[in-house]
Tab-separated table of C-alpha atoms in Angstrom:
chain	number	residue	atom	x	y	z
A	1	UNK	CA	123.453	122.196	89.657
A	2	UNK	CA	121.583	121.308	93.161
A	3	UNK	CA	123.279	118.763	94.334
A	4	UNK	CA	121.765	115.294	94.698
A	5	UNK	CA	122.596	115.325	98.310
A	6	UNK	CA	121.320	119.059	99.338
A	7	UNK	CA	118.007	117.682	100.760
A	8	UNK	CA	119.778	115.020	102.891
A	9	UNK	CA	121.077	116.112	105.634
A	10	UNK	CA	125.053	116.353	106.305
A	11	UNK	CA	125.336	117.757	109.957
A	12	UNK	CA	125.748	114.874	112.840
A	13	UNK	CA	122.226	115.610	114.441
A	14	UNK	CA	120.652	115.386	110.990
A	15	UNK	CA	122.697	111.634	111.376
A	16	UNK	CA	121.374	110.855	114.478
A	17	UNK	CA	117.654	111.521	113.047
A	18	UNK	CA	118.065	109.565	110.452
A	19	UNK	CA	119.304	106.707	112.524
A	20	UNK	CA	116.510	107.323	115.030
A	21	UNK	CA	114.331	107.109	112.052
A	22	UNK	CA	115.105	104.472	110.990
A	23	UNK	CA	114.722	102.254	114.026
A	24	UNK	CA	111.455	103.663	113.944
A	25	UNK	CA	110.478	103.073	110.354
A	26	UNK	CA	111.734	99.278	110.770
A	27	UNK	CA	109.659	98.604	113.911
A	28	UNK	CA	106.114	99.724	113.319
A	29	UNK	CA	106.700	100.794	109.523
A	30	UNK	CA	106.471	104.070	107.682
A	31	UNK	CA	103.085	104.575	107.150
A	32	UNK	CA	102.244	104.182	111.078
A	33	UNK	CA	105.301	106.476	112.160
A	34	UNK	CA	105.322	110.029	113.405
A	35	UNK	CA	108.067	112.506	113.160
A	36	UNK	CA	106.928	113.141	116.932
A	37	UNK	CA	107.994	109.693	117.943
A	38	UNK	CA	111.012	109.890	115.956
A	39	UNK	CA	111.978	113.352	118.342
A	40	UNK	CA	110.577	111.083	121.201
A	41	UNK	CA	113.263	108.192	120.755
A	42	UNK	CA	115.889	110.817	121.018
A	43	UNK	CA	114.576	112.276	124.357
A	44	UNK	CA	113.869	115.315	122.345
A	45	UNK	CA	111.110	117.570	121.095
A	46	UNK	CA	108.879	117.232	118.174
A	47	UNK	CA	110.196	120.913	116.879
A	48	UNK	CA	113.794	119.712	117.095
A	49	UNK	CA	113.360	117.341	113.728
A	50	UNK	CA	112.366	120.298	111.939
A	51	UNK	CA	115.526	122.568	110.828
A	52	UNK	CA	117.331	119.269	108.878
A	53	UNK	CA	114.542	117.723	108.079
A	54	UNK	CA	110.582	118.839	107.114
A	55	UNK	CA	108.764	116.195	105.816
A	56	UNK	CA	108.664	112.579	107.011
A	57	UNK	CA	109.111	111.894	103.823
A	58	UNK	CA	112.153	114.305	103.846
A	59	UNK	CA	113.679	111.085	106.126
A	60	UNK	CA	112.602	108.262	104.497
A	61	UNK	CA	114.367	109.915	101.182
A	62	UNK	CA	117.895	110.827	102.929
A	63	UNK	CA	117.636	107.528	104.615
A	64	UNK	CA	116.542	105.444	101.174
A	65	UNK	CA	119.454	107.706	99.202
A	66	UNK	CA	122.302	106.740	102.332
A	67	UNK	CA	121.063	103.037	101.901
A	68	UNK	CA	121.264	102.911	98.469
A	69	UNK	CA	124.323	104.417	98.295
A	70	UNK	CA	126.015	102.588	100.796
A	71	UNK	CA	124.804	98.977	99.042
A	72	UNK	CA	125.605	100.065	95.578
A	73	UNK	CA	128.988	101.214	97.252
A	74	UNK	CA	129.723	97.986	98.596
A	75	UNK	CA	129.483	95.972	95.453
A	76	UNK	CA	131.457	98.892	93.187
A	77	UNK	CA	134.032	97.761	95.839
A	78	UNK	CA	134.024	94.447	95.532
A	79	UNK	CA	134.089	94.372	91.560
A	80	UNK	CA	137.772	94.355	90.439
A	81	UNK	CA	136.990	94.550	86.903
A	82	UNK	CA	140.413	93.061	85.703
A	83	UNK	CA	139.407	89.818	87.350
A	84	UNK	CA	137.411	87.170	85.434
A	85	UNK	CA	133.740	87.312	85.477
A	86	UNK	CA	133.348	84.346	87.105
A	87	UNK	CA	134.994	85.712	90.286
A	88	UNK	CA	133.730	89.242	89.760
A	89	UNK	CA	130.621	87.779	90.529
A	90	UNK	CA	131.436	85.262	93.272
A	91	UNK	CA	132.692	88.383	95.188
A	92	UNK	CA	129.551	90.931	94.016
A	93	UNK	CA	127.111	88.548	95.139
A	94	UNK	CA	128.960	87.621	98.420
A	95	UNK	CA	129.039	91.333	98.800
A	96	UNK	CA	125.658	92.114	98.147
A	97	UNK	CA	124.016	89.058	100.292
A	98	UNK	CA	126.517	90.302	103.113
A	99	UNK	CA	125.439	94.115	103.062
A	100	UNK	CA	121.945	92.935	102.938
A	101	UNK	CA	121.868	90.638	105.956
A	102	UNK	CA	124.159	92.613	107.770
A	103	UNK	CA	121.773	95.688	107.154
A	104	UNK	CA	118.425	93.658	106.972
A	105	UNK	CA	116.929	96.292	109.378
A	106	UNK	CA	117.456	99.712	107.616
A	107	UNK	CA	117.296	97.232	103.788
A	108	UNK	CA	113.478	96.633	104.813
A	109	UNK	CA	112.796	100.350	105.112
A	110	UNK	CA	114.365	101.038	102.218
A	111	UNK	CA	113.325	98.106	99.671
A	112	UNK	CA	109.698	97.743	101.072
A	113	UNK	CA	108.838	101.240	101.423
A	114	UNK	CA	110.312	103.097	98.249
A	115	UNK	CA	106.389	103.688	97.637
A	116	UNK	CA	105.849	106.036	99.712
A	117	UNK	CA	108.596	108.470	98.213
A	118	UNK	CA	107.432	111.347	96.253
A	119	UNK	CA	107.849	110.769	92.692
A	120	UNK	CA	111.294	112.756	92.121
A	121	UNK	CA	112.666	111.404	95.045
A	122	UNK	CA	111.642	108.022	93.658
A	123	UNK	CA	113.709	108.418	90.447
A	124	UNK	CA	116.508	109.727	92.081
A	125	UNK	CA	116.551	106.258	93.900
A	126	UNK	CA	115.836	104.323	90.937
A	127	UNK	CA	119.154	105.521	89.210
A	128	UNK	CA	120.980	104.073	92.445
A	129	UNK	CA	119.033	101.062	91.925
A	130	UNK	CA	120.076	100.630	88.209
A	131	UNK	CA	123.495	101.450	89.231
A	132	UNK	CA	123.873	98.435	91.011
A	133	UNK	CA	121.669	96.363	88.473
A	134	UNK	CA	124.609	97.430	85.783
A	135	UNK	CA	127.293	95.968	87.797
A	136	UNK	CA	125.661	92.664	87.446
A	137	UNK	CA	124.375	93.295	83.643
A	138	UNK	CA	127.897	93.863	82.634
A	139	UNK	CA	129.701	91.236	84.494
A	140	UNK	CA	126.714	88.465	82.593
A	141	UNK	CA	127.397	90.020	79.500
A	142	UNK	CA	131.775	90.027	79.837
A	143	UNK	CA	131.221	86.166	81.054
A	144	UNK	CA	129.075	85.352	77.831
A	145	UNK	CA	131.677	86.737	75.878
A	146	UNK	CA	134.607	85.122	76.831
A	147	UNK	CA	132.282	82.176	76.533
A	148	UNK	CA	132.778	81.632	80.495
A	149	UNK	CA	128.455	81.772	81.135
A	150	UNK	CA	125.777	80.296	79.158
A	151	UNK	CA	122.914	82.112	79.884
A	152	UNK	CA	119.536	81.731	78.399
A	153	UNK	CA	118.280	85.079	79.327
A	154	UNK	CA	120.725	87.635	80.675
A	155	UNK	CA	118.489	90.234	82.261
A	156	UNK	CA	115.771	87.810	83.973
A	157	UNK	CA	119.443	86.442	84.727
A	158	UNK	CA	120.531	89.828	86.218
A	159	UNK	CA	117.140	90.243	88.218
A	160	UNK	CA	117.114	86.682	90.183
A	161	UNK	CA	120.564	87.299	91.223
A	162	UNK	CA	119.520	91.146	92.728
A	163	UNK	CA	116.355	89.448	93.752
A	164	UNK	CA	117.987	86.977	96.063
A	165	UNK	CA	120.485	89.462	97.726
A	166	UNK	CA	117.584	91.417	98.352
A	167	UNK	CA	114.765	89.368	99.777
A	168	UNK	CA	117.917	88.440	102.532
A	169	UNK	CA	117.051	91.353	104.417
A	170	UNK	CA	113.641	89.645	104.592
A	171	UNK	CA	113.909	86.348	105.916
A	172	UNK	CA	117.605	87.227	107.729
A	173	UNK	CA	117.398	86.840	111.274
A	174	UNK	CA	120.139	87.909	113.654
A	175	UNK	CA	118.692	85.193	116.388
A	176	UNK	CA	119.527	82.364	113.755
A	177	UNK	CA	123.214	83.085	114.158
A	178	UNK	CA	123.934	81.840	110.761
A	179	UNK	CA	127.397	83.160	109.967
A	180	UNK	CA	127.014	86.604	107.507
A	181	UNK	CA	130.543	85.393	105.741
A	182	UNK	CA	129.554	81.816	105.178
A	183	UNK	CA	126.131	83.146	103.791
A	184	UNK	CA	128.058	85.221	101.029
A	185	UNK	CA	130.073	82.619	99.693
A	186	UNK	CA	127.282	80.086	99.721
A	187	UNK	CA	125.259	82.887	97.688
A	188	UNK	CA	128.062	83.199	95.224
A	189	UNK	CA	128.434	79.813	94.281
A	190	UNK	CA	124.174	80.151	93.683
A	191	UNK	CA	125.010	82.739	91.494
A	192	UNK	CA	128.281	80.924	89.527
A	193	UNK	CA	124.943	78.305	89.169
A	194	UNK	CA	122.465	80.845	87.620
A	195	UNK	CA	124.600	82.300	85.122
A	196	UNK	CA	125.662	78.542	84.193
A	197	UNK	CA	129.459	79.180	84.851
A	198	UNK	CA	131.962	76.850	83.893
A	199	UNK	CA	133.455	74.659	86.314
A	200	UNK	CA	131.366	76.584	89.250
A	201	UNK	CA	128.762	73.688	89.692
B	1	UNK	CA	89.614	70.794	118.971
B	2	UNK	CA	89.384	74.679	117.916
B	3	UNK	CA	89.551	74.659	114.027
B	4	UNK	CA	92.348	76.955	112.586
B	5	UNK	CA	90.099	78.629	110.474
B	6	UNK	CA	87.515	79.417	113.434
B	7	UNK	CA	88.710	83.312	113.793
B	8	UNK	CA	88.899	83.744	110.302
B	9	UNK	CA	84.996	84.316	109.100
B	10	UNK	CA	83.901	82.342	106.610
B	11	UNK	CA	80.719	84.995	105.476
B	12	UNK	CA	80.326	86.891	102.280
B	13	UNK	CA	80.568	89.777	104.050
B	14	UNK	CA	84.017	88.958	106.155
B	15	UNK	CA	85.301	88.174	102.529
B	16	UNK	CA	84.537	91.761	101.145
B	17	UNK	CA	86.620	92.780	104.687
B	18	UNK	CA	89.476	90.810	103.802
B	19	UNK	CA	89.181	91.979	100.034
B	20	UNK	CA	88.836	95.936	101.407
B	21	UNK	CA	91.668	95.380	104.344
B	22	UNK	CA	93.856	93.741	101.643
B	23	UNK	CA	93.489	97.075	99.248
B	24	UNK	CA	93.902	99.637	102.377
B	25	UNK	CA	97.073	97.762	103.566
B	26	UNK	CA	98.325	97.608	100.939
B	27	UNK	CA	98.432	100.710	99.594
B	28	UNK	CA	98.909	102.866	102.811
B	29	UNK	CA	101.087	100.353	104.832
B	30	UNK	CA	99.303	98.164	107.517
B	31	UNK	CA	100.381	100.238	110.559
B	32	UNK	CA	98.896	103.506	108.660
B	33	UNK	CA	95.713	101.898	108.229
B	34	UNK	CA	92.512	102.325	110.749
B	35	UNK	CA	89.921	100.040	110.923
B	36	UNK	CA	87.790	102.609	110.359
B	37	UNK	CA	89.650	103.263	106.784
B	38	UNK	CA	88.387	99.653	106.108
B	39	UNK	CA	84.837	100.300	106.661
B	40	UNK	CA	84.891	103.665	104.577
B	41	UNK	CA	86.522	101.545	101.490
B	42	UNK	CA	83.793	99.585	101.543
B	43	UNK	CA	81.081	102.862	102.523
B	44	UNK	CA	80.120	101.298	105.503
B	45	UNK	CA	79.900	102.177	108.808
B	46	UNK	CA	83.184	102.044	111.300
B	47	UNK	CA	80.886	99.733	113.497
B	48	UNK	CA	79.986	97.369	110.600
B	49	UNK	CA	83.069	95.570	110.817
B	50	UNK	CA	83.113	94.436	114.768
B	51	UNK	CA	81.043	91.485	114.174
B	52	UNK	CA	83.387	89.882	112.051
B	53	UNK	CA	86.393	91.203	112.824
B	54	UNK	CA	87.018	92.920	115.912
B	55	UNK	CA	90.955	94.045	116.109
B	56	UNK	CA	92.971	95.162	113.141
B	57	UNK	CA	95.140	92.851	113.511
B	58	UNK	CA	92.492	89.824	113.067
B	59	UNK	CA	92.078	90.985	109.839
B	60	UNK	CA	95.505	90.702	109.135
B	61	UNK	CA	96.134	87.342	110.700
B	62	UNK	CA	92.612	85.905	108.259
B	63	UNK	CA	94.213	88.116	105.170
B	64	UNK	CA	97.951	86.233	105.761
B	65	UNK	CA	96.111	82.670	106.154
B	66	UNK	CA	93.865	82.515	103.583
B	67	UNK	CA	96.912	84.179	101.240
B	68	UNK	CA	99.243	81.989	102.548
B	69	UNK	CA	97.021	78.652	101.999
B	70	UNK	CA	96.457	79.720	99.121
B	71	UNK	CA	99.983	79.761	98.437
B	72	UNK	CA	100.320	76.620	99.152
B	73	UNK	CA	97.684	75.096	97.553
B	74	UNK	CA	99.015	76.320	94.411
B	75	UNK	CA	102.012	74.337	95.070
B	76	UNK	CA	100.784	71.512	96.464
B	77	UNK	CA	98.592	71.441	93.479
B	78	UNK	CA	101.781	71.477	90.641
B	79	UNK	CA	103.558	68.943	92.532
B	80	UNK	CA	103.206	65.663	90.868
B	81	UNK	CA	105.054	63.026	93.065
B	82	UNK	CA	104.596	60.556	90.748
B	83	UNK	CA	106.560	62.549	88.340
B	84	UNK	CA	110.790	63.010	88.345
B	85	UNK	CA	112.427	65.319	90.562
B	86	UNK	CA	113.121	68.232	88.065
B	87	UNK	CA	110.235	67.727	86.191
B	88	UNK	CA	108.120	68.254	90.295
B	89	UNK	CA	110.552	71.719	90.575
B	90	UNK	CA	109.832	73.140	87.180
B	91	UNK	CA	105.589	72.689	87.942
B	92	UNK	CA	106.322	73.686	91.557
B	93	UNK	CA	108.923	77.058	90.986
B	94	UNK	CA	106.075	77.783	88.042
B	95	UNK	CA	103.487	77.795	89.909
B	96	UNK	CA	105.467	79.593	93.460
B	97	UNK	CA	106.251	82.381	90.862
B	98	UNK	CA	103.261	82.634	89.082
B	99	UNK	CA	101.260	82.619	92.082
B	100	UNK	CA	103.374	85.699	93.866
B	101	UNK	CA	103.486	87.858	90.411
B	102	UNK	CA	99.519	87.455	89.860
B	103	UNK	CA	99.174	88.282	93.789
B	104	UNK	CA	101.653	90.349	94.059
B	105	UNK	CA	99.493	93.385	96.026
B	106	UNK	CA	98.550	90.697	98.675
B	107	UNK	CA	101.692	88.480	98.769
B	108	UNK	CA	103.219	92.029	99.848
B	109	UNK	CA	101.017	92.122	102.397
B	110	UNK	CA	101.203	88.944	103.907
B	111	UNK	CA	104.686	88.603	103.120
B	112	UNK	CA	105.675	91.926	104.558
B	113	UNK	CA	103.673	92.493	107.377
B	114	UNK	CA	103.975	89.055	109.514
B	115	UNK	CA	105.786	90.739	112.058
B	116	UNK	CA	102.334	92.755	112.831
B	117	UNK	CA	100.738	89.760	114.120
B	118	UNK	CA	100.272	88.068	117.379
B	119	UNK	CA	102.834	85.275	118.690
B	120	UNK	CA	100.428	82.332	118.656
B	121	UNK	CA	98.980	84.084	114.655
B	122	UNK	CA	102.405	84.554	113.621
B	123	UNK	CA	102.571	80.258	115.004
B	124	UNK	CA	99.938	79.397	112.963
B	125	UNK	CA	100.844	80.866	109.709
B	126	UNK	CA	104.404	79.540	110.133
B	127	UNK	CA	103.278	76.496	109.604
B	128	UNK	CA	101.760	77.129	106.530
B	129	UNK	CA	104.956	78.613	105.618
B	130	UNK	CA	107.032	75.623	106.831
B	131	UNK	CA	104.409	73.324	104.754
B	132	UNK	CA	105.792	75.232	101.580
B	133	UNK	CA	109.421	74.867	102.184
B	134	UNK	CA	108.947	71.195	102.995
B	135	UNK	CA	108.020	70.410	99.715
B	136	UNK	CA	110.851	71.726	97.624
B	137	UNK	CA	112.907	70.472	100.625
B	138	UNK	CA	111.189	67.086	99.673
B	139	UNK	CA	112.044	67.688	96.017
B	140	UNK	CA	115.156	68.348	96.181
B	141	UNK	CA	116.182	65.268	98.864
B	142	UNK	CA	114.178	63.119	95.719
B	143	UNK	CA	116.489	64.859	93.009
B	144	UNK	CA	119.790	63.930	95.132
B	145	UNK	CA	118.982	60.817	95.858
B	146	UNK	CA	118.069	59.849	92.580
B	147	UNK	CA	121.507	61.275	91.105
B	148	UNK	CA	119.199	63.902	89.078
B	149	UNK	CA	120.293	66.922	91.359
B	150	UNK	CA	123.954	68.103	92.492
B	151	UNK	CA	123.224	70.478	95.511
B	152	UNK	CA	125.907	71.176	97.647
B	153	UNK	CA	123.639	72.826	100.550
B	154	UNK	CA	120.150	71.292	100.339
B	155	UNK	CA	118.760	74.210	103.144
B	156	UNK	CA	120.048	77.133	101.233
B	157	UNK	CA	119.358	75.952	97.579
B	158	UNK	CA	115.811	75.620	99.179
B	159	UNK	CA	115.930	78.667	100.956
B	160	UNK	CA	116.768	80.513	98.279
B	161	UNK	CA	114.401	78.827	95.510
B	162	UNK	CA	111.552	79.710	97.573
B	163	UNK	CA	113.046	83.440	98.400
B	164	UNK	CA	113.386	83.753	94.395
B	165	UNK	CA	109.881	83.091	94.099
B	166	UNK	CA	108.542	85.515	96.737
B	167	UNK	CA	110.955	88.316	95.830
B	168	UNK	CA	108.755	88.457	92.754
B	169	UNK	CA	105.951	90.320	94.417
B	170	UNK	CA	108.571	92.852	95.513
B	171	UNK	CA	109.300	94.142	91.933
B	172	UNK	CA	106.589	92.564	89.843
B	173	UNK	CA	104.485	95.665	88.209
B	174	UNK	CA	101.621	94.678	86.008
B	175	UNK	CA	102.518	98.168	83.945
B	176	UNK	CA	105.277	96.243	82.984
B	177	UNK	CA	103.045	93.558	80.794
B	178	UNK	CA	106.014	90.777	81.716
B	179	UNK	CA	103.886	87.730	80.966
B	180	UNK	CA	103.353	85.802	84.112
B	181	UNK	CA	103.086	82.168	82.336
B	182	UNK	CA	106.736	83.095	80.697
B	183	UNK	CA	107.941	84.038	84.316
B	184	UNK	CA	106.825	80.789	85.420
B	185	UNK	CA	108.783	79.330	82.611
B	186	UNK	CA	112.254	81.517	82.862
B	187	UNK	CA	112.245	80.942	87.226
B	188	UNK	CA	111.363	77.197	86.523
B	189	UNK	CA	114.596	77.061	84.421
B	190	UNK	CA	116.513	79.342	86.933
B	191	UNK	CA	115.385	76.796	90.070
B	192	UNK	CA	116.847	74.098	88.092
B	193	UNK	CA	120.084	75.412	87.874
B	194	UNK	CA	120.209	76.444	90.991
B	195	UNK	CA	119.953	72.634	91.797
B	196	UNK	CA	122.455	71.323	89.075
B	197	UNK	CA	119.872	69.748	87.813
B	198	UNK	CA	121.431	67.080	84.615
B	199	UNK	CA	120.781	68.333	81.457
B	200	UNK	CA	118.962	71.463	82.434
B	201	UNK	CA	121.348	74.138	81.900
């Protein structure tokens, strides 16, 4: 089996494209880059882009997949499943509010502009996506069970609480100096409120 | 005293622009898009547009205010003040919601794409913006002051009501026949929590 990864790029200059791209991508947006300029903000020529990656496309996929990957990675981590599900999602949601402010630049590129990725490289995403919608599915459902969340409807439930870890890399601004910690935890106690947990209010 | 409104052009035919520029931006990106794109949608001439609009980014700036004014008019609408402070946040989150799933192509657009306009443009429409926040701002001071609310950060719980709302024309899909009245409904409920609203959960 091909490996998910073959297409992405493992080699350090493939990193530093993807980086470069994605600088790019953030400032003037997808649709108006060129893989020239990308080359260009490296001090290098348009050809050199070409052996790790074809396509512009090609980048915005390895560069969606590493982003993905690295969110979904960051609130697997931070989900000790033999805790309560009260604090499994206090320290999810701090996790997922942090990556996402903390990456708001690169988490623009790849929430607002998973349109423009070819159709297979679009579900390949999408299972990265629902990989990290699960983590939060499971911990609404172990909370209604043990009676510790009373939730009227656990996947619109589910979605709000992606939803507002997400739209962070929107409105987060560096420039505001609002502390990326302090934003987690005031997140997670928003989402001990959605989920109607015990105590949390 | 210039009006606001002056650069926006307030002729049938600026309207079809707007309708034409909203389309092509949003389904190529805004930075991908030529004016010239604009006046093909619409199979006119490229010089057909000058009189009304003469720099991309015009079009962009009279597409974000009429999209966010109308935004807020929806709001502004919903919002009884005669009415009690959860009962003004249920109509106003309804509406908020409803308003970004229904428009979801051209929230994206404005939403998404304010970083394309001009300093003073980008001024202008912040206000708008600002005049949106202020009133669940202003609900929510009502619902703590009244008892009906426990919020323990009145800036974030209003930060992140409105962020819930918008977030929606990220993910909404019409193929997905969710039923935008019932969205309304579920985020009203979700906006209430959020605010420890008595008796809501």
């Amino acid at each position: 089996m091909e490996s998910a990864f073959a297409e992405v790029g493992t080699s350090k200059a493939a990193a530093r494209f993807r980086i470069a791209a994605g600088e790019v991508f953030a400032s003037k947006g997808y649709g108006a880059t060129t893989t020239r300029e990308i080359a260009t903000h490296l001090d290098l020529s348009p050809g050199a882009l070409y052996p790790h990656y074809r396509t512009k496309e090609s980048l915005l996929y390895a560069i969606s997949l590493e982003g993905h990957a690295a969110s979904l990675d960051s609130v697997l981590r931070a989900d000790d499943t033999d805790e309560e599900p009260a604090a499994r999602l206090a320290s999810t949601m701090s996790a997922h509010t942090s990556w996402h402010a903390r990456n708001h630049s690169i988490a623009r590129v790849v929430q607002y502009e998973l349109r423009a990725l070819s159709h297979g490289h679009f579900r390949t995403i999408a299972t990265l996506r629902a990989a990290t919608a699960a983590v939060f599915d499971d911990i609404i459902a172990a909370g209604r069970e043990r009676g510790d969340f009373d939730v009227d409807d656990a996947d619109a439930t589910s979605l709000a609480i992606n939803s507002l870890a997400i739209d962070v890399s929107r409105w987060f601004s560096p420039s505001k100096r609002r502390d990326i910690t302090e934003l987690g935890t005031t997140y997670a106690s928003l989402a001990l409120r959605l989920v109607g947990a015990r105590n949390a209010v």
